[in-house]
């Protein structure tokens, strides 16, 4: 039986240590010249971001810590060493720096004034926005999906995997929306949305680069894609440099998915099946970009956007069901998460009851 009190203590320790290491980054490393010298000075920071989170055994708490700190914050700090990424230029105070570093948020830069739209959205787009974009609707959908897991034994495995697709979207979007609200409350930031109607993507490039989990796209762009493309352009020319840059970005994304899931959450050796999923998408996106280049030069016939959307979402969901979410089904992640939700709610109720008893 998991000692949730100890898990909360470990969780707090990890985040306090990370905040302290980021304070060191803000006050000391930021004063050093960018490049290798600053990167070496950040080695203690990388240690505190990568190693202490391994002491958390709770599925939910380790998922948050592994994704936020061990992945995103580590990559943000790497890009900061070279004056790139969301931590550059240096925020005006330490609280802003830590918030941007630890939370999966993208700050709006010089947001333009809101203008009235002169075009009316299509009925389908409007309906999808009403169903999927409002926060209460996402919470409700998440609750319904969690409830459906009780009937898992009556469902076909592929149906369960499809449900996982929707569950992952709603869970991530809710978590990132909460982080955005925290950032706006603490620092007054105006935060970019992290999902921009991914179900309307007309290409893989559109889906991964401009619609799905944009904080990850932004971080990988500054730490992997741009440096790789710059380096490759000197070796094979700028015409083909995008190809290894795209592949490298998806390889790193796949590796980090495997490490966060297997090492930080499940505490086992990675099986690299998630990496296979992202390598496949990287190759397909690189080929897609090349086809678009040829199509633009030849000005040939183009398919209807609705057809593109159906094909993209069919490919994304099909490969996710068959490759990406297979480990979740194998490891009974839904049951583990549901059990921990129950423990968490009991823990919160117990603390509230103790607080109420103390006040009376």
GROMACS .gro file of C-alpha atoms in nm:
model
  360
    1UNK     CA    1   0.000   0.000   0.000
    2UNK     CA    2   0.144   0.335  -0.106
    3UNK     CA    3   0.213   0.586   0.171
    4UNK     CA    4   0.061   0.894   0.008
    5UNK     CA    5   0.184   1.123   0.286
    6UNK     CA    6   0.543   1.022   0.206
    7UNK     CA    7   0.475   1.062  -0.164
    8UNK     CA    8   0.353   1.418  -0.110
    9UNK     CA    9   0.666   1.491   0.095
   10UNK     CA   10   0.891   1.350  -0.180
   11UNK     CA   11   0.697   1.549  -0.439
   12UNK     CA   12   0.739   1.874  -0.244
   13UNK     CA   13   1.111   1.805  -0.188
   14UNK     CA   14   1.170   1.754  -0.559
   15UNK     CA   15   0.995   2.077  -0.653
   16UNK     CA   16   1.168   2.278  -0.379
   17UNK     CA   17   1.507   2.147  -0.495
   18UNK     CA   18   1.419   2.233  -0.854
   19UNK     CA   19   1.315   2.586  -0.753
   20UNK     CA   20   1.644   2.627  -0.566
   21UNK     CA   21   1.844   2.505  -0.867
   22UNK     CA   22   1.656   2.745  -1.095
   23UNK     CA   23   1.734   3.027  -0.852
   24UNK     CA   24   2.100   2.940  -0.899
   25UNK     CA   25   2.043   2.949  -1.276
   26UNK     CA   26   1.878   3.290  -1.254
   27UNK     CA   27   2.131   3.459  -1.029
   28UNK     CA   28   2.457   3.287  -1.128
   29UNK     CA   29   2.452   3.102  -1.460
   30UNK     CA   30   2.268   3.383  -1.639
   31UNK     CA   31   2.567   3.611  -1.573
   32UNK     CA   32   2.805   3.377  -1.756
   33UNK     CA   33   2.866   3.402  -2.132
   34UNK     CA   34   2.632   3.190  -2.338
   35UNK     CA   35   2.752   2.863  -2.481
   36UNK     CA   36   2.950   2.570  -2.346
   37UNK     CA   37   3.078   2.752  -2.036
   38UNK     CA   38   2.726   2.835  -1.919
   39UNK     CA   39   2.606   2.485  -2.007
   40UNK     CA   40   2.877   2.329  -1.787
   41UNK     CA   41   2.777   2.557  -1.500
   42UNK     CA   42   2.424   2.414  -1.526
   43UNK     CA   43   2.528   2.051  -1.463
   44UNK     CA   44   2.412   2.062  -1.096
   45UNK     CA   45   2.076   2.193  -1.218
   46UNK     CA   46   2.039   1.904  -1.462
   47UNK     CA   47   2.119   1.659  -1.184
   48UNK     CA   48   1.842   1.799  -0.959
   49UNK     CA   49   1.594   1.801  -1.247
   50UNK     CA   50   1.668   1.445  -1.360
   51UNK     CA   51   1.764   1.233  -1.057
   52UNK     CA   52   1.546   1.326  -0.751
   53UNK     CA   53   1.217   1.278  -0.946
   54UNK     CA   54   1.304   0.907  -0.964
   55UNK     CA   55   1.227   0.883  -0.591
   56UNK     CA   56   0.856   0.951  -0.655
   57UNK     CA   57   0.661   0.627  -0.698
   58UNK     CA   58   0.307   0.768  -0.732
   59UNK     CA   59   0.184   0.730  -1.088
   60UNK     CA   60   0.014   1.072  -1.101
   61UNK     CA   61   0.284   1.269  -0.917
   62UNK     CA   62   0.569   1.108  -1.112
   63UNK     CA   63   0.386   1.175  -1.441
   64UNK     CA   64   0.357   1.546  -1.355
   65UNK     CA   65   0.717   1.571  -1.234
   66UNK     CA   66   0.867   1.365  -1.514
   67UNK     CA   67   0.690   1.565  -1.787
   68UNK     CA   68   0.720   1.912  -1.633
   69UNK     CA   69   1.067   1.901  -1.476
   70UNK     CA   70   1.270   1.612  -1.615
   71UNK     CA   71   1.161   1.680  -1.972
   72UNK     CA   72   1.038   2.034  -2.038
   73UNK     CA   73   1.234   2.226  -1.776
   74UNK     CA   74   1.556   2.041  -1.862
   75UNK     CA   75   1.518   2.127  -2.231
   76UNK     CA   76   1.428   2.488  -2.151
   77UNK     CA   77   1.744   2.521  -1.941
   78UNK     CA   78   1.954   2.367  -2.220
   79UNK     CA   79   1.823   2.622  -2.469
   80UNK     CA   80   1.874   2.900  -2.212
   81UNK     CA   81   2.244   2.809  -2.199
   82UNK     CA   82   2.265   2.933  -2.559
   83UNK     CA   83   2.030   3.233  -2.516
   84UNK     CA   84   1.742   3.053  -2.685
   85UNK     CA   85   1.396   2.935  -2.587
   86UNK     CA   86   1.127   3.066  -2.352
   87UNK     CA   87   1.372   3.164  -2.072
   88UNK     CA   88   1.547   3.414  -2.300
   89UNK     CA   89   1.547   3.708  -2.266
   90UNK     CA   90   1.580   3.677  -1.889
   91UNK     CA   91   1.243   3.741  -1.714
   92UNK     CA   92   1.223   4.044  -1.490
   93UNK     CA   93   1.214   3.855  -1.160
   94UNK     CA   94   1.281   3.513  -1.010
   95UNK     CA   95   0.915   3.413  -0.972
   96UNK     CA   96   0.855   3.473  -1.343
   97UNK     CA   97   1.170   3.278  -1.431
   98UNK     CA   98   1.072   2.974  -1.220
   99UNK     CA   99   0.712   2.983  -1.343
  100UNK     CA  100   0.815   2.988  -1.709
  101UNK     CA  101   1.078   2.718  -1.648
  102UNK     CA  102   0.859   2.475  -1.449
  103UNK     CA  103   0.513   2.521  -1.599
  104UNK     CA  104   0.421   2.396  -1.948
  105UNK     CA  105   0.320   2.741  -2.072
  106UNK     CA  106   0.406   2.971  -2.360
  107UNK     CA  107   0.389   3.343  -2.284
  108UNK     CA  108   0.224   3.565  -2.545
  109UNK     CA  109   0.471   3.812  -2.686
  110UNK     CA  110   0.314   4.156  -2.753
  111UNK     CA  111  -0.041   4.018  -2.790
  112UNK     CA  112  -0.235   4.213  -3.055
  113UNK     CA  113  -0.569   4.374  -2.967
  114UNK     CA  114  -0.866   4.145  -3.017
  115UNK     CA  115  -1.056   4.217  -3.335
  116UNK     CA  116  -1.400   4.108  -3.439
  117UNK     CA  117  -1.392   3.825  -3.686
  118UNK     CA  118  -1.524   3.917  -4.029
  119UNK     CA  119  -1.582   3.555  -4.128
  120UNK     CA  120  -1.831   3.310  -3.989
  121UNK     CA  121  -1.694   2.967  -3.893
  122UNK     CA  122  -1.841   2.663  -4.059
  123UNK     CA  123  -2.120   2.484  -3.866
  124UNK     CA  124  -1.899   2.178  -3.812
  125UNK     CA  125  -1.610   2.388  -3.679
  126UNK     CA  126  -1.847   2.581  -3.453
  127UNK     CA  127  -1.998   2.257  -3.314
  128UNK     CA  128  -1.655   2.106  -3.249
  129UNK     CA  129  -1.547   2.420  -3.065
  130UNK     CA  130  -1.859   2.413  -2.848
  131UNK     CA  131  -1.804   2.047  -2.759
  132UNK     CA  132  -1.428   2.028  -2.723
  133UNK     CA  133  -1.298   2.379  -2.648
  134UNK     CA  134  -1.484   2.489  -2.334
  135UNK     CA  135  -1.317   2.390  -2.006
  136UNK     CA  136  -1.635   2.250  -1.840
  137UNK     CA  137  -1.699   2.034  -2.147
  138UNK     CA  138  -1.347   1.892  -2.128
  139UNK     CA  139  -1.384   1.815  -1.758
  140UNK     CA  140  -1.718   1.646  -1.823
  141UNK     CA  141  -1.576   1.440  -2.111
  142UNK     CA  142  -1.280   1.339  -1.893
  143UNK     CA  143  -1.518   1.225  -1.617
  144UNK     CA  144  -1.733   1.027  -1.863
  145UNK     CA  145  -1.426   0.852  -2.005
  146UNK     CA  146  -1.300   0.767  -1.656
  147UNK     CA  147  -1.645   0.627  -1.574
  148UNK     CA  148  -1.642   0.412  -1.891
  149UNK     CA  149  -1.332   0.231  -1.769
  150UNK     CA  150  -1.554   0.044  -1.523
  151UNK     CA  151  -1.693  -0.145  -1.822
  152UNK     CA  152  -1.353  -0.216  -1.974
  153UNK     CA  153  -1.400  -0.594  -1.957
  154UNK     CA  154  -1.698  -0.568  -2.193
  155UNK     CA  155  -1.509  -0.364  -2.454
  156UNK     CA  156  -1.291  -0.470  -2.743
  157UNK     CA  157  -0.922  -0.379  -2.682
  158UNK     CA  158  -0.921  -0.149  -2.986
  159UNK     CA  159  -1.223   0.040  -2.850
  160UNK     CA  160  -1.035   0.091  -2.523
  161UNK     CA  161  -0.735   0.226  -2.715
  162UNK     CA  162  -0.956   0.473  -2.902
  163UNK     CA  163  -1.095   0.587  -2.567
  164UNK     CA  164  -0.733   0.633  -2.454
  165UNK     CA  165  -0.683   0.875  -2.747
  166UNK     CA  166  -0.963   1.099  -2.628
  167UNK     CA  167  -0.866   1.056  -2.264
  168UNK     CA  168  -0.509   1.167  -2.339
  169UNK     CA  169  -0.631   1.478  -2.522
  170UNK     CA  170  -0.874   1.584  -2.249
  171UNK     CA  171  -0.634   1.503  -1.965
  172UNK     CA  172  -0.345   1.698  -2.119
  173UNK     CA  173  -0.563   1.992  -2.217
  174UNK     CA  174  -0.717   2.016  -1.870
  175UNK     CA  175  -0.376   1.993  -1.700
  176UNK     CA  176  -0.221   2.255  -1.927
  177UNK     CA  177  -0.523   2.484  -1.884
  178UNK     CA  178  -0.482   2.463  -1.507
  179UNK     CA  179  -0.112   2.547  -1.543
  180UNK     CA  180  -0.202   2.847  -1.759
  181UNK     CA  181  -0.448   2.965  -1.494
  182UNK     CA  182  -0.180   2.932  -1.224
  183UNK     CA  183   0.066   3.133  -1.434
  184UNK     CA  184  -0.189   3.404  -1.499
  185UNK     CA  185  -0.278   3.418  -1.128
  186UNK     CA  186   0.081   3.424  -0.996
  187UNK     CA  187   0.250   3.641  -1.255
  188UNK     CA  188  -0.023   3.803  -1.464
  189UNK     CA  189   0.102   3.630  -1.779
  190UNK     CA  190  -0.112   3.612  -2.088
  191UNK     CA  191  -0.058   3.254  -2.201
  192UNK     CA  192  -0.088   3.098  -2.544
  193UNK     CA  193  -0.330   2.803  -2.573
  194UNK     CA  194  -0.138   2.476  -2.589
  195UNK     CA  195  -0.390   2.304  -2.816
  196UNK     CA  196  -0.538   2.470  -3.122
  197UNK     CA  197  -0.815   2.238  -3.242
  198UNK     CA  198  -0.586   1.946  -3.335
  199UNK     CA  199  -0.883   1.759  -3.483
  200UNK     CA  200  -0.887   2.020  -3.765
  201UNK     CA  201  -0.527   1.955  -3.876
  202UNK     CA  202  -0.487   1.921  -4.252
  203UNK     CA  203  -0.137   1.770  -4.241
  204UNK     CA  204   0.103   1.604  -3.999
  205UNK     CA  205   0.312   1.921  -4.003
  206UNK     CA  206   0.003   2.119  -3.912
  207UNK     CA  207  -0.091   1.872  -3.637
  208UNK     CA  208   0.247   1.843  -3.465
  209UNK     CA  209   0.386   2.189  -3.532
  210UNK     CA  210   0.086   2.421  -3.496
  211UNK     CA  211  -0.195   2.243  -3.311
  212UNK     CA  212  -0.090   1.963  -3.070
  213UNK     CA  213   0.085   2.030  -2.735
  214UNK     CA  214   0.256   2.345  -2.859
  215UNK     CA  215   0.486   2.387  -2.559
  216UNK     CA  216   0.663   2.062  -2.654
  217UNK     CA  217   0.684   2.174  -3.017
  218UNK     CA  218   0.833   2.507  -2.911
  219UNK     CA  219   1.093   2.350  -2.682
  220UNK     CA  220   1.197   2.086  -2.935
  221UNK     CA  221   1.215   2.349  -3.208
  222UNK     CA  222   1.473   2.557  -3.019
  223UNK     CA  223   1.676   2.266  -2.877
  224UNK     CA  224   1.669   2.008  -3.158
  225UNK     CA  225   1.512   2.118  -3.487
  226UNK     CA  226   1.683   2.455  -3.541
  227UNK     CA  227   2.038   2.345  -3.438
  228UNK     CA  228   2.012   2.025  -3.642
  229UNK     CA  229   1.886   2.209  -3.950
  230UNK     CA  230   2.161   2.469  -3.917
  231UNK     CA  231   2.428   2.198  -3.887
  232UNK     CA  232   2.282   1.984  -4.167
  233UNK     CA  233   2.266   2.280  -4.406
  234UNK     CA  234   2.648   2.294  -4.401
  235UNK     CA  235   2.673   1.923  -4.482
  236UNK     CA  236   2.397   1.856  -4.734
  237UNK     CA  237   2.275   2.205  -4.826
  238UNK     CA  238   1.975   2.405  -4.714
  239UNK     CA  239   1.744   2.232  -4.965
  240UNK     CA  240   1.753   1.898  -4.776
  241UNK     CA  241   1.847   2.016  -4.427
  242UNK     CA  242   1.486   2.000  -4.310
  243UNK     CA  243   1.479   1.619  -4.350
  244UNK     CA  244   1.736   1.524  -4.079
  245UNK     CA  245   1.605   1.811  -3.863
  246UNK     CA  246   1.251   1.669  -3.865
  247UNK     CA  247   1.372   1.312  -3.804
  248UNK     CA  248   1.600   1.422  -3.517
  249UNK     CA  249   1.315   1.616  -3.355
  250UNK     CA  250   1.080   1.318  -3.361
  251UNK     CA  251   1.354   1.081  -3.243
  252UNK     CA  252   1.422   1.300  -2.939
  253UNK     CA  253   1.049   1.335  -2.872
  254UNK     CA  254   1.007   0.958  -2.888
  255UNK     CA  255   1.303   0.897  -2.658
  256UNK     CA  256   1.165   1.143  -2.403
  257UNK     CA  257   0.820   0.982  -2.417
  258UNK     CA  258   0.981   0.644  -2.350
  259UNK     CA  259   1.200   0.775  -2.069
  260UNK     CA  260   0.922   0.966  -1.894
  261UNK     CA  261   0.673   0.679  -1.920
  262UNK     CA  262   0.896   0.382  -1.848
  263UNK     CA  263   1.171   0.528  -1.626
  264UNK     CA  264   0.994   0.803  -1.431
  265UNK     CA  265   0.637   0.671  -1.419
  266UNK     CA  266   0.662   0.290  -1.439
  267UNK     CA  267   1.022   0.262  -1.301
  268UNK     CA  268   1.127  -0.002  -1.553
  269UNK     CA  269   1.373  -0.018  -1.843
  270UNK     CA  270   1.235   0.147  -2.161
  271UNK     CA  271   1.099  -0.078  -2.435
  272UNK     CA  272   1.133   0.196  -2.703
  273UNK     CA  273   0.793   0.125  -2.861
  274UNK     CA  274   0.691   0.489  -2.819
  275UNK     CA  275   1.010   0.594  -2.998
  276UNK     CA  276   0.906   0.375  -3.291
  277UNK     CA  277   0.576   0.562  -3.312
  278UNK     CA  278   0.743   0.903  -3.329
  279UNK     CA  279   1.011   0.793  -3.574
  280UNK     CA  280   0.732   0.672  -3.803
  281UNK     CA  281   0.558   1.008  -3.777
  282UNK     CA  282   0.886   1.191  -3.835
  283UNK     CA  283   0.955   1.000  -4.156
  284UNK     CA  284   0.597   1.054  -4.277
  285UNK     CA  285   0.608   1.426  -4.198
  286UNK     CA  286   0.942   1.467  -4.378
  287UNK     CA  287   0.799   1.292  -4.685
  288UNK     CA  288   0.485   1.505  -4.658
  289UNK     CA  289   0.693   1.825  -4.657
  290UNK     CA  290   0.882   1.708  -4.966
  291UNK     CA  291   0.555   1.627  -5.144
  292UNK     CA  292   0.428   1.976  -5.063
  293UNK     CA  293   0.745   2.128  -5.206
  294UNK     CA  294   0.703   1.935  -5.530
  295UNK     CA  295   0.333   2.017  -5.543
  296UNK     CA  296   0.398   2.390  -5.499
  297UNK     CA  297   0.653   2.387  -5.779
  298UNK     CA  298   0.425   2.189  -6.011
  299UNK     CA  299   0.100   2.361  -5.901
  300UNK     CA  300  -0.089   2.033  -5.924
  301UNK     CA  301  -0.435   1.941  -5.798
  302UNK     CA  302  -0.492   1.960  -5.424
  303UNK     CA  303  -0.735   1.760  -5.214
  304UNK     CA  304  -1.021   1.913  -5.019
  305UNK     CA  305  -0.934   2.019  -4.658
  306UNK     CA  306  -1.205   1.787  -4.520
  307UNK     CA  307  -1.038   1.491  -4.691
  308UNK     CA  308  -0.700   1.599  -4.552
  309UNK     CA  309  -0.842   1.624  -4.200
  310UNK     CA  310  -0.997   1.278  -4.216
  311UNK     CA  311  -0.672   1.127  -4.347
  312UNK     CA  312  -0.453   1.302  -4.089
  313UNK     CA  313  -0.672   1.213  -3.791
  314UNK     CA  314  -0.714   0.859  -3.922
  315UNK     CA  315  -0.337   0.818  -3.944
  316UNK     CA  316  -0.269   0.981  -3.606
  317UNK     CA  317  -0.535   0.783  -3.421
  318UNK     CA  318  -0.460   0.460  -3.608
  319UNK     CA  319  -0.088   0.466  -3.530
  320UNK     CA  320  -0.153   0.585  -3.173
  321UNK     CA  321  -0.396   0.300  -3.111
  322UNK     CA  322  -0.167   0.036  -3.257
  323UNK     CA  323   0.169   0.159  -3.124
  324UNK     CA  324   0.168   0.453  -2.883
  325UNK     CA  325  -0.111   0.348  -2.647
  326UNK     CA  326  -0.046  -0.026  -2.656
  327UNK     CA  327   0.184  -0.002  -2.350
  328UNK     CA  328  -0.094   0.176  -2.159
  329UNK     CA  329  -0.331  -0.113  -2.225
  330UNK     CA  330  -0.065  -0.370  -2.143
  331UNK     CA  331   0.024  -0.201  -1.812
  332UNK     CA  332  -0.338  -0.132  -1.710
  333UNK     CA  333  -0.264   0.237  -1.673
  334UNK     CA  334  -0.632   0.326  -1.646
  335UNK     CA  335  -0.671   0.104  -1.341
  336UNK     CA  336  -0.358   0.244  -1.178
  337UNK     CA  337  -0.470   0.601  -1.242
  338UNK     CA  338  -0.824   0.534  -1.118
  339UNK     CA  339  -0.686   0.379  -0.798
  340UNK     CA  340  -0.460   0.678  -0.737
  341UNK     CA  341  -0.744   0.921  -0.804
  342UNK     CA  342  -0.936   0.743  -0.529
  343UNK     CA  343  -0.637   0.760  -0.292
  344UNK     CA  344  -0.585   1.128  -0.373
  345UNK     CA  345  -0.949   1.217  -0.311
  346UNK     CA  346  -0.946   1.024   0.019
  347UNK     CA  347  -0.625   1.201   0.118
  348UNK     CA  348  -0.775   1.544   0.043
  349UNK     CA  349  -1.099   1.462   0.229
  350UNK     CA  350  -0.898   1.343   0.529
  351UNK     CA  351  -0.692   1.663   0.540
  352UNK     CA  352  -1.002   1.881   0.504
  353UNK     CA  353  -1.173   1.690   0.786
  354UNK     CA  354  -0.864   1.732   1.006
  355UNK     CA  355  -0.856   2.103   0.927
  356UNK     CA  356  -1.226   2.135   1.011
  357UNK     CA  357  -1.175   1.950   1.341
  358UNK     CA  358  -0.884   2.179   1.428
  359UNK     CA  359  -1.087   2.494   1.360
  360UNK     CA  360  -1.373   2.376   1.583
   0.00000   0.00000   0.00000
